[in-house]
Short mmCIF file of C-alpha atoms and ligand atoms in Angstrom, two decimals:
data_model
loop_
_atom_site.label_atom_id
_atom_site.label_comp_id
_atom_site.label_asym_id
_atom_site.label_seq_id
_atom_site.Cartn_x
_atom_site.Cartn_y
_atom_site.Cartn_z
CA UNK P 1279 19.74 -2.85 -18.81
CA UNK P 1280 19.09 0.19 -16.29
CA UNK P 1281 15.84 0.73 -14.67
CA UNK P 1282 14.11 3.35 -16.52
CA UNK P 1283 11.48 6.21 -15.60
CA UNK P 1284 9.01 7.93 -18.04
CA UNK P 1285 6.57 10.44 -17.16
CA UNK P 1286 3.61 11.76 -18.80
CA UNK P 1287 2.54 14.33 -16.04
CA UNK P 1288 3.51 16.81 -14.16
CA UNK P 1289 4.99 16.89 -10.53
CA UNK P 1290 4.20 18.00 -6.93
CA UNK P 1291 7.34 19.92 -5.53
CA UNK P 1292 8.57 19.94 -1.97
CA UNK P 1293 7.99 23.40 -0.33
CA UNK P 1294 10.96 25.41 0.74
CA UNK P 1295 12.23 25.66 4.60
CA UNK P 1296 11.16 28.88 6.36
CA UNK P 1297 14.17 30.75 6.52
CA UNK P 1298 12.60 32.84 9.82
CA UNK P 1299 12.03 30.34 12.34
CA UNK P 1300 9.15 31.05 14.37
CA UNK P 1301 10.10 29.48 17.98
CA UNK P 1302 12.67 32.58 18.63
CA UNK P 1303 9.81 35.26 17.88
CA UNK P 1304 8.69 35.95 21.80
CA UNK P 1305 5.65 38.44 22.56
CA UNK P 1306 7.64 39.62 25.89
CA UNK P 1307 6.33 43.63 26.46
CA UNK P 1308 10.57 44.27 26.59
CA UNK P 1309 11.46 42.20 23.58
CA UNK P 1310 7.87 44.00 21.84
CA UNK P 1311 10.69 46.27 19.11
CA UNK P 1312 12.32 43.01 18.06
CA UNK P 1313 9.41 41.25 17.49
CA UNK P 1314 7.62 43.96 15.53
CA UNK P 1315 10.95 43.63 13.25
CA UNK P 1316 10.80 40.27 12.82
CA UNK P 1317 6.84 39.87 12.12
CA UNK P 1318 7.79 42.21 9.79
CA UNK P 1319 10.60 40.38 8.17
CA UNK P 1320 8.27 37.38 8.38
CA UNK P 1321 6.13 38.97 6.35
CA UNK P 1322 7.88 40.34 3.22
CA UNK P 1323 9.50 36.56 3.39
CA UNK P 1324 6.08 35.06 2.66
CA UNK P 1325 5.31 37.77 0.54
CA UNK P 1326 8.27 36.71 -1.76
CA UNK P 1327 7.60 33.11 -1.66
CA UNK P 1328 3.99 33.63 -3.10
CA UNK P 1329 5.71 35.80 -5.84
CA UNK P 1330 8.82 33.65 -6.40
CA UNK P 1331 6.79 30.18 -6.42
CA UNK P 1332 3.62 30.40 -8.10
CA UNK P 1333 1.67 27.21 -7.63
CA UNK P 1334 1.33 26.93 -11.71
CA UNK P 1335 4.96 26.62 -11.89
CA UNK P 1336 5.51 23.92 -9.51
CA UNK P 1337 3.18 21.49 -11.84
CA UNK P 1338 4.89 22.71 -15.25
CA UNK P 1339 8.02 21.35 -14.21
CA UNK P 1340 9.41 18.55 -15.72
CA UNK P 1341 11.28 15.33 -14.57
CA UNK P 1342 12.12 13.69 -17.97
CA UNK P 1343 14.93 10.92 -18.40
CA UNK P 1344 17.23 10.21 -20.42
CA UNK P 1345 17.80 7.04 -22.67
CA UNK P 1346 20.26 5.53 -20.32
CA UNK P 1347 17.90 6.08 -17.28
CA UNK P 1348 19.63 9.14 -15.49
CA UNK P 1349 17.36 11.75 -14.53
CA UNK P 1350 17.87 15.20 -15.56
CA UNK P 1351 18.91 17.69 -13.35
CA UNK P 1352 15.40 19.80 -13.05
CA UNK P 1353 13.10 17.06 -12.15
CA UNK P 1354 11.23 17.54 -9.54
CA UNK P 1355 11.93 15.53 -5.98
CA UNK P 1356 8.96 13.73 -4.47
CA UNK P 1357 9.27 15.01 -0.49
CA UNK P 1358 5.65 12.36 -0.42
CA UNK P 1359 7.50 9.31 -0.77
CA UNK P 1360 8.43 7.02 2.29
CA UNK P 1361 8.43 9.97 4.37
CA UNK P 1362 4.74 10.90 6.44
CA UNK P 1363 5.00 14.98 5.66
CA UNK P 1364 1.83 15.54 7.08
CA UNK P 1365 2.85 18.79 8.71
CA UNK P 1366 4.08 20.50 5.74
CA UNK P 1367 0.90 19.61 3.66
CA UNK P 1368 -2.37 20.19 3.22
CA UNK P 1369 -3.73 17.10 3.83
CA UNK P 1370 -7.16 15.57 3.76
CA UNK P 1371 -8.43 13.87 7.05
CA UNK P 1372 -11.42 11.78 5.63
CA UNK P 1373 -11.30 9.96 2.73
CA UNK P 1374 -14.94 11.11 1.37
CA UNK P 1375 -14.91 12.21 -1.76
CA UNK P 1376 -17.45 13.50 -4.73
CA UNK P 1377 -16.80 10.12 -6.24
CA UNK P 1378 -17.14 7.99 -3.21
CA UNK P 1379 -20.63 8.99 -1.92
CA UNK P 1380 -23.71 6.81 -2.89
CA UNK P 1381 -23.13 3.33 -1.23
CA UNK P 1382 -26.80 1.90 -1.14
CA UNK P 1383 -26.54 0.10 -5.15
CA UNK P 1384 -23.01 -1.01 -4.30
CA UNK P 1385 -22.74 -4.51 -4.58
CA UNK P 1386 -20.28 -7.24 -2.03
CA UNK P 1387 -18.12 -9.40 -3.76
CA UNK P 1388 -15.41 -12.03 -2.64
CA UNK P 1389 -11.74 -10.99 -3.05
CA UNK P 1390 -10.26 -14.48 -4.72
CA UNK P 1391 -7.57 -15.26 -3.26
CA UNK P 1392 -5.91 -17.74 -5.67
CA UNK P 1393 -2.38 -16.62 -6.90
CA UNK P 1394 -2.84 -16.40 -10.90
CA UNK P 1395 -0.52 -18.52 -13.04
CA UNK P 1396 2.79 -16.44 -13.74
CA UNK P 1397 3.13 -15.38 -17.43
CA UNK P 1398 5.36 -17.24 -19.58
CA UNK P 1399 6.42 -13.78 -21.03
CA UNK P 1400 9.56 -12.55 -19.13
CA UNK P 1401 8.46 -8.75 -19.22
CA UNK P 1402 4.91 -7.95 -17.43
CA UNK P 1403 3.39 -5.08 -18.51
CA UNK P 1404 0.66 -3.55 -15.67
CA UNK P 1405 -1.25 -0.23 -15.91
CA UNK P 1406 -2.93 0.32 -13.26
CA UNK P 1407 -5.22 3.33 -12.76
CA UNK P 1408 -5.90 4.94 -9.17
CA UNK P 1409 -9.56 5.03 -8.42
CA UNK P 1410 -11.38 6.58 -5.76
CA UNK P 1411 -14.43 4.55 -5.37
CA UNK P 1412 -17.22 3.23 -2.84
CA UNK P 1413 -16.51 -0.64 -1.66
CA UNK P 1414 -19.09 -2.65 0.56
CA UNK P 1415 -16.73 -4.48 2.88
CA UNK P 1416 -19.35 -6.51 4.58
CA UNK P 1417 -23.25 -6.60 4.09
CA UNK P 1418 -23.60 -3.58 6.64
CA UNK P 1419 -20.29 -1.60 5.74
CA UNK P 1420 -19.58 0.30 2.84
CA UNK P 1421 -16.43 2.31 2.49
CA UNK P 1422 -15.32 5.90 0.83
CA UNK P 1423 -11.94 3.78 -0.48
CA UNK P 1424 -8.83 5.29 -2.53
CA UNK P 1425 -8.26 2.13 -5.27
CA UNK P 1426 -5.43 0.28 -7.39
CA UNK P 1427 -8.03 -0.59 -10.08
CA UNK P 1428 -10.96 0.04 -8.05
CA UNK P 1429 -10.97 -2.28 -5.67
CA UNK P 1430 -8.92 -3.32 -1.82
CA UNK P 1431 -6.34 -4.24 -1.99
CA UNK P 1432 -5.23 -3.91 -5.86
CA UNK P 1433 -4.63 -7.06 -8.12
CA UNK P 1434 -2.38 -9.76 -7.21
CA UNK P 1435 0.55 -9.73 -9.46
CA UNK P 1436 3.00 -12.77 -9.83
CA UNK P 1437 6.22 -12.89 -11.54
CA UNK P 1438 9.85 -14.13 -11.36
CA UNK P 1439 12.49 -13.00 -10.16
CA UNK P 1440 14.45 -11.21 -12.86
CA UNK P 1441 11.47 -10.69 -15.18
CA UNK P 1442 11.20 -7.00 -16.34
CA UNK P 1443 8.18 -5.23 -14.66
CA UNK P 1444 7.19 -2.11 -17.13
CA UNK P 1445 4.92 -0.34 -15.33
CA UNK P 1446 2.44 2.71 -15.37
CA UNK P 1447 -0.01 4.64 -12.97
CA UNK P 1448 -2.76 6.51 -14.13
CA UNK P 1449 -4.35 8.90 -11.46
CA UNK P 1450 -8.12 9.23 -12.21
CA UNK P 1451 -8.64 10.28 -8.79
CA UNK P 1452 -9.43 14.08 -7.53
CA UNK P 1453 -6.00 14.22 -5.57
CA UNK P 1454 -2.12 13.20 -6.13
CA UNK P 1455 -1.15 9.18 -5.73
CA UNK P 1456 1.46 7.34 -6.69
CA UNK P 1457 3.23 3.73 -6.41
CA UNK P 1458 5.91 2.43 -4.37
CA UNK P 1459 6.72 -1.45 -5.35
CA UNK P 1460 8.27 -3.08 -2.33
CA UNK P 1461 10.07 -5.24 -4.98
CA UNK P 1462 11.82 -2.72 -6.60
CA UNK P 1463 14.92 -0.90 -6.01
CA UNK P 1464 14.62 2.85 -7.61
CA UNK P 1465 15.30 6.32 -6.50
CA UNK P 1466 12.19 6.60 -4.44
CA UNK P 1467 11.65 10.53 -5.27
CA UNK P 1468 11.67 9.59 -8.57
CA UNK P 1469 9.86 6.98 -9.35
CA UNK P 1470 7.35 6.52 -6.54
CA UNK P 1471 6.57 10.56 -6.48
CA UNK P 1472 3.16 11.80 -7.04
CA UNK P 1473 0.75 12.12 -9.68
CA UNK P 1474 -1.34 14.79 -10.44
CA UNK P 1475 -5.59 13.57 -11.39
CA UNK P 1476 -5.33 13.40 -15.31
CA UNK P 1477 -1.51 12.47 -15.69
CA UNK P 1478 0.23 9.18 -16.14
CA UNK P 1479 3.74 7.97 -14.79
CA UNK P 1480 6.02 5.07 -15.69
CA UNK P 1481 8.73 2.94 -14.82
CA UNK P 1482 10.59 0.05 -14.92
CA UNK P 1483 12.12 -2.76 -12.66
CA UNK P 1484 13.54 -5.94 -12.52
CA UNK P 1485 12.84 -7.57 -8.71
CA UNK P 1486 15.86 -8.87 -7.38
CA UNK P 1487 14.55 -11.39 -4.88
CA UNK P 1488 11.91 -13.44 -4.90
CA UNK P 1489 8.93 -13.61 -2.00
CA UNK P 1490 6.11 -11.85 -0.88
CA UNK P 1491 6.09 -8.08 -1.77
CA UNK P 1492 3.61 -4.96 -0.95
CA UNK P 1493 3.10 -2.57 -2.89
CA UNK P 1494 0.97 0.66 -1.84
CA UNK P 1495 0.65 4.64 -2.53
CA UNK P 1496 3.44 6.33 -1.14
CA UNK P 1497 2.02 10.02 -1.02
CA UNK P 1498 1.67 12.16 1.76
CA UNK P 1499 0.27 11.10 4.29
CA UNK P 1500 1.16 7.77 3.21
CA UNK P 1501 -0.85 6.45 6.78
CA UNK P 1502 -3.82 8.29 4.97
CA UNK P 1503 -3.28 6.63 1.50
CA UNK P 1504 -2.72 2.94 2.61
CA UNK P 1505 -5.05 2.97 5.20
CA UNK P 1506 -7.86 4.48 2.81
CA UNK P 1507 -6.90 1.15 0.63
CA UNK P 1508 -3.95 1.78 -1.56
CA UNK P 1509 -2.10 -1.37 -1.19
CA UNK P 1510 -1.88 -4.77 -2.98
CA UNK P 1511 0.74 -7.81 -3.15
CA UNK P 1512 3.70 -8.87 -5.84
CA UNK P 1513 4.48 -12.40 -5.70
CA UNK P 1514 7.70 -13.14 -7.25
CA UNK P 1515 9.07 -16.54 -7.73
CA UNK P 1516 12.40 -17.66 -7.30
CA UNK P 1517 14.42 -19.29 -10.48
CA UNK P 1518 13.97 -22.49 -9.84
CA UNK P 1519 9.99 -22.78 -8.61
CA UNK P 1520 8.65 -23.89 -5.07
CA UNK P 1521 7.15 -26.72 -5.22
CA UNK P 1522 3.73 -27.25 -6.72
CA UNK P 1523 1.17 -26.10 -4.13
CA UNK P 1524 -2.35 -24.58 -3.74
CA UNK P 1525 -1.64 -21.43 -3.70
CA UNK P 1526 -3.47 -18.29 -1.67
CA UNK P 1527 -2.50 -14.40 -1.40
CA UNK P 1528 -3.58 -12.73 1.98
CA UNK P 1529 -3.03 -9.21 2.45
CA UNK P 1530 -4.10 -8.20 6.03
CA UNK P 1531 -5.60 -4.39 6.70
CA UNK P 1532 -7.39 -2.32 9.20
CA UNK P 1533 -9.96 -0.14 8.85
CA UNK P 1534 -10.28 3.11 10.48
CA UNK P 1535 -13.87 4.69 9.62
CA UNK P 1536 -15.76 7.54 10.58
CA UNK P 1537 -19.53 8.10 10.07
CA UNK P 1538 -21.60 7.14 7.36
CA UNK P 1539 -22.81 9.85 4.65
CA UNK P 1540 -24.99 9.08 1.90
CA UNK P 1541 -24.31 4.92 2.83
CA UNK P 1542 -20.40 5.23 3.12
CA UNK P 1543 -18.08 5.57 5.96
CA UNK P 1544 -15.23 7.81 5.40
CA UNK P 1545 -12.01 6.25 6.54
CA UNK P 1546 -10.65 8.68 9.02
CA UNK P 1547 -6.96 9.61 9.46
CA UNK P 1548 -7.12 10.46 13.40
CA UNK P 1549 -8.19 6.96 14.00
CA UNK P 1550 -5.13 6.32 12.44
CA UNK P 1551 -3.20 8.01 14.54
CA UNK P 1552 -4.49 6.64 17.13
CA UNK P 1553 -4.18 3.09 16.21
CA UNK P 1554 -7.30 1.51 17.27
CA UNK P 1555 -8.96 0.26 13.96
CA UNK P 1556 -12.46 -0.62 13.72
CA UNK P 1557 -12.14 -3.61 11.40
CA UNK P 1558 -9.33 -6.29 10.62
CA UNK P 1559 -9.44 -8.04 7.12
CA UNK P 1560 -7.69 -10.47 4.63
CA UNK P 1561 -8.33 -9.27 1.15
CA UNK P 1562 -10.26 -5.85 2.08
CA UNK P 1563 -13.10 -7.76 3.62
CA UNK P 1564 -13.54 -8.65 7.44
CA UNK P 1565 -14.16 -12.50 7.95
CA UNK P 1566 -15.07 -13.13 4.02
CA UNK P 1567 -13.32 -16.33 4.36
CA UNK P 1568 -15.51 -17.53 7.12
CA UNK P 1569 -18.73 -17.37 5.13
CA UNK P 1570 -17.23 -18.69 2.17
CA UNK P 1571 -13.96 -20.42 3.20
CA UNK P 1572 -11.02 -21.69 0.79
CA UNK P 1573 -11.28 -25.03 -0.23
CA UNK P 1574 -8.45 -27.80 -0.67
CA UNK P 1575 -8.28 -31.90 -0.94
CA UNK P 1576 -6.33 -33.76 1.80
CA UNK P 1577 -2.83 -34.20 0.21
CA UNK P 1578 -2.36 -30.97 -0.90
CA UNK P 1579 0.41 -28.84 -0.28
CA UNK P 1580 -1.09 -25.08 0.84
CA UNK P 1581 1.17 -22.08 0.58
CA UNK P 1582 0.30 -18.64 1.94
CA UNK P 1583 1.38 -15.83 0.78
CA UNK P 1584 0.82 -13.52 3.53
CA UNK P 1585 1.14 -9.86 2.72
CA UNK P 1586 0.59 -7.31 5.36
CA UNK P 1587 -0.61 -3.39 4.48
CA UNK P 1588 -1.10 -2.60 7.87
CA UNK P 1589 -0.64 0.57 8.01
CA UNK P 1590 0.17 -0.23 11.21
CA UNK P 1591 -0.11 -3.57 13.11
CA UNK P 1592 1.09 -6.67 12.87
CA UNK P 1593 -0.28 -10.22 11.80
CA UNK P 1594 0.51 -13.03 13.96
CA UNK P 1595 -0.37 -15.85 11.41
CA UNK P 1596 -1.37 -19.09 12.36
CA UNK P 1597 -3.65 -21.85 11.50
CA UNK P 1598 -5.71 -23.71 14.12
CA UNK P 1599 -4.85 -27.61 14.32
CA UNK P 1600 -2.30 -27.08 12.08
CA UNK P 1601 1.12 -26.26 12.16
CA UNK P 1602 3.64 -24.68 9.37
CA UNK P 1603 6.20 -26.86 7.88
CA UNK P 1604 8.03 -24.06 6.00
CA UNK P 1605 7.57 -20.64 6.91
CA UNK P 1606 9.81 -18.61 4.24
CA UNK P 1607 10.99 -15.49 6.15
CA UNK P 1608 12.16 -13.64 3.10
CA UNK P 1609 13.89 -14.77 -0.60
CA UNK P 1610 12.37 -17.95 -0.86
CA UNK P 1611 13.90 -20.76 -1.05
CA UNK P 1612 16.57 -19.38 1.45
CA UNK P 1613 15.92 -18.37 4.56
CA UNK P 1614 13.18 -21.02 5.87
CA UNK P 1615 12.23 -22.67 9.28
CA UNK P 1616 10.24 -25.58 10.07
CA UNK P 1617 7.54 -26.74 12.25
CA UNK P 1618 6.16 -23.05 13.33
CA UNK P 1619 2.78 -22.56 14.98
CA UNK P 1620 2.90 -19.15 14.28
CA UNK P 1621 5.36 -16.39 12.94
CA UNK P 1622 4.42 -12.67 12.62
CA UNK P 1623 4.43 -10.64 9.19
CA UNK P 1624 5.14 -7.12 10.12
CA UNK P 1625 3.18 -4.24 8.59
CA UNK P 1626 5.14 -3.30 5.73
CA UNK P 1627 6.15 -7.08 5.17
CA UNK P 1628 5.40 -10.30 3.67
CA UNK P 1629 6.15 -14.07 4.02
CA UNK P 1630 5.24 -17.31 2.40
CA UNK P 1631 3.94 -19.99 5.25
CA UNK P 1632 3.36 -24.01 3.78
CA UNK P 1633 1.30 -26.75 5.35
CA UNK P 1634 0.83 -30.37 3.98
CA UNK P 1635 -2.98 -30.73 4.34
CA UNK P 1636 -3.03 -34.06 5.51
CA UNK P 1637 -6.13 -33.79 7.78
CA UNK P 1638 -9.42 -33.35 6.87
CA UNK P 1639 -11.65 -30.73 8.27
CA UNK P 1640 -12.20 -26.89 8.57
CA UNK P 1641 -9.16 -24.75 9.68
CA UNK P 1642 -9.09 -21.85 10.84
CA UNK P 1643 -6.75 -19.65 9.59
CA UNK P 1644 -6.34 -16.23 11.62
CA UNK P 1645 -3.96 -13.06 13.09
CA UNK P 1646 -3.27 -14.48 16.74
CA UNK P 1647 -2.87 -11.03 18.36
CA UNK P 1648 -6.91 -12.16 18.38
CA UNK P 1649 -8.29 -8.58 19.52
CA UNK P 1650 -7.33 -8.65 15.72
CA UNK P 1651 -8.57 -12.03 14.55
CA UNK P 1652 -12.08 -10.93 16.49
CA UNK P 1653 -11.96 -7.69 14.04
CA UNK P 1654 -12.02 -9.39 10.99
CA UNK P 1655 -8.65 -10.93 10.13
CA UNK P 1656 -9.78 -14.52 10.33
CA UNK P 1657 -10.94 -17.43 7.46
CA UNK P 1658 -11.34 -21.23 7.33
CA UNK P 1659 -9.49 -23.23 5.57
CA UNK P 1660 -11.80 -26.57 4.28
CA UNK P 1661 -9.66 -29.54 3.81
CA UNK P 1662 -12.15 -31.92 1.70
CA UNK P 1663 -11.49 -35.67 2.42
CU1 CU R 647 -2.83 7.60 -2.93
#
């Protein structure tokens, strides 16, 4: 059965190249006639863009499908997705908006981290809406976020390999998003492209491997969307299932955040660019699992599921006192190595780590590059007796 994409919405367009290319207009005093010509012809070419392309008519376009999947010839291409096109968009640079100002009544909660049960149905349906919201992080810290279901990162999903994901994004945000499922395999300008506030998109997938899979807005700038908070992780299980376990979902972050106003700290998209976050987390919160720590009983087998959103740097995983029978490096249960102490997840990535808690006592579990472990991207893990 093909993959199949629906839309209820309308479409962002790429803009067209400039057909007068800038760089070769010179201000030289002898070259002063040819440049007069060609700000000139500059200017009835921008002229005729504003007439030819109305902005109205980009978002009344269409992308329908067809029954059998194809897409038909007018839909729209998606120049946001997979590709940072920062420089030919307006872009925002702070992620403050109307609807994330007011942080003082927000309340902190714990992300749990416990994989849900996978659903005996072989077709998951998920709607997920995008939400721009404020989140308190830690008791001092609360953040302008853009949301999968209003909250960093989105819901843990878990299904098998094979199953049918049908899936649809609802933008009830002020500004385009969109999805891009790391463990799917669809025309990316298609599928992932944007969507408008108000409008609705869906599609359908089957995942063809199993393991540990981001998924995360893909529109432009994409650094700006996942590193406001659009991410989350898609466990999918191989046919025949891993062993029984205690299993755990960690999907690392940074944050990059400017000044509070009204309570909330805008992330901010230089800081990105630069690459020197404020905060580190697992599950959207710096160092939640160190005040309240995951619990197992000596004997059980722990799995990881360690996602990372990044955007941009690595986590070194590793577990203190411990080391990692199995670390699953992709397509579980291929594709495994024993007896690591640690193994980096790189931003973008995900991998399943196992350890036999046979000791009791309180682990730590945390990123080993450990200017990033001191940020925020550390836990404990309690092995009760
Ligand atoms: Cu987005």
């Amino acid at each position: 059965m093909p993959d199949q994409v629906e839309e209820s919405s309308f479409s962002t367009r790429d803009t067209p190249a400039p057909l007068v290319d800038l760089a070769k207009i010179t201000t030289r005093p002898s070259n002063r006639r040819r440049f007069l010509a060609q700000a000139s012809a500059l200017a009835t070419f921008l002229a005729g863009c504003m007439r030819s392309k109305p902005e109205h008519e980009h978002e009344h376009e269409h992308g329908d499908t067809t029954s059998s999947g194809k897409v038909a010839e007018h839909s729209p291409q998606n120049p946001d997705s997979r590709t940072d096109t920062t420089l030919r968009h307006a872009m925002p640079t702070s992620s403050g908006t109307a609807s994330t100002r007011g942080g003082g009544n927000i309340a902190f909660h714990r992300f749990d981290p416990v994989l849900p049960p996978v659903s005996s149905s072989r077709t998951t349906r998920l709607h997920f809406t995008a939400r721009e919201v404020p989140i308190r992080v830690r008791e001092d810290t609360v953040v302008a976020a853009w949301t999968f279901e209003g909250d960093i990162p989105g819901p843990i999903v878990h299904v098998r390999q094979g199953d049918t994901v049908e899936f649809t994004l609802t933008n009830a945000g002020s500004i385009p998003h969109s999805m891009d499922f790391h463990a799917a395999q669809l025309d990316p300008k298609v599928a992932f492209r944007s969507v408008l506030p108000g409008r609705s998109l869906s599609f359908t997938y089957k995942p063809k491997y199993s393991g540990a899979f981001l998924y995360h807005c893909g529109t432009a700038p994409v650094l700006m969307h996942m590193g406001s908070g659009m991410f989350g992780a898609l466990i999918v299980d191989p046919p025949t299932p891993l062993r029984r376990a205690k299993e755990f979902v960690l999907v690392q972050n940074e944050f990059y955040l400017g000044p509070p106003h009204d309570g909330v700290a805008p992330f901010d998209y230089t800081k990105m660019l630069a690459t020197l976050p404020d905060l580190f987390a697992f599950n959207g919160r710096p160092g939640q699992y160190q005040t309240a720590p995951i619990h197992v009983k000596r004997g059980d087998l722990v799995r990881f599921y360690v996602v990372n959103a990044g955007p941009t740097h690595p986590c070194a995983f590793h577990v203190v006192g411990e080391q990692f029978d199995t670390v699953y490096l992709g397509a579980p249960p291929g594709n495994a190595i024993h007896g690591v102490q640690t193994f980096e997840v790189t931003a973008g990535g995900g991998m399943i780590f196992e350890m036999q808690a046979d000791i009791p006592g309180e682990f730590v579990f945390v990123n080993h590059a450990f200017g990033h472990g001191q940020k925020g991207a550390i836990g404990v893990l309690v092995v009760e007796e």
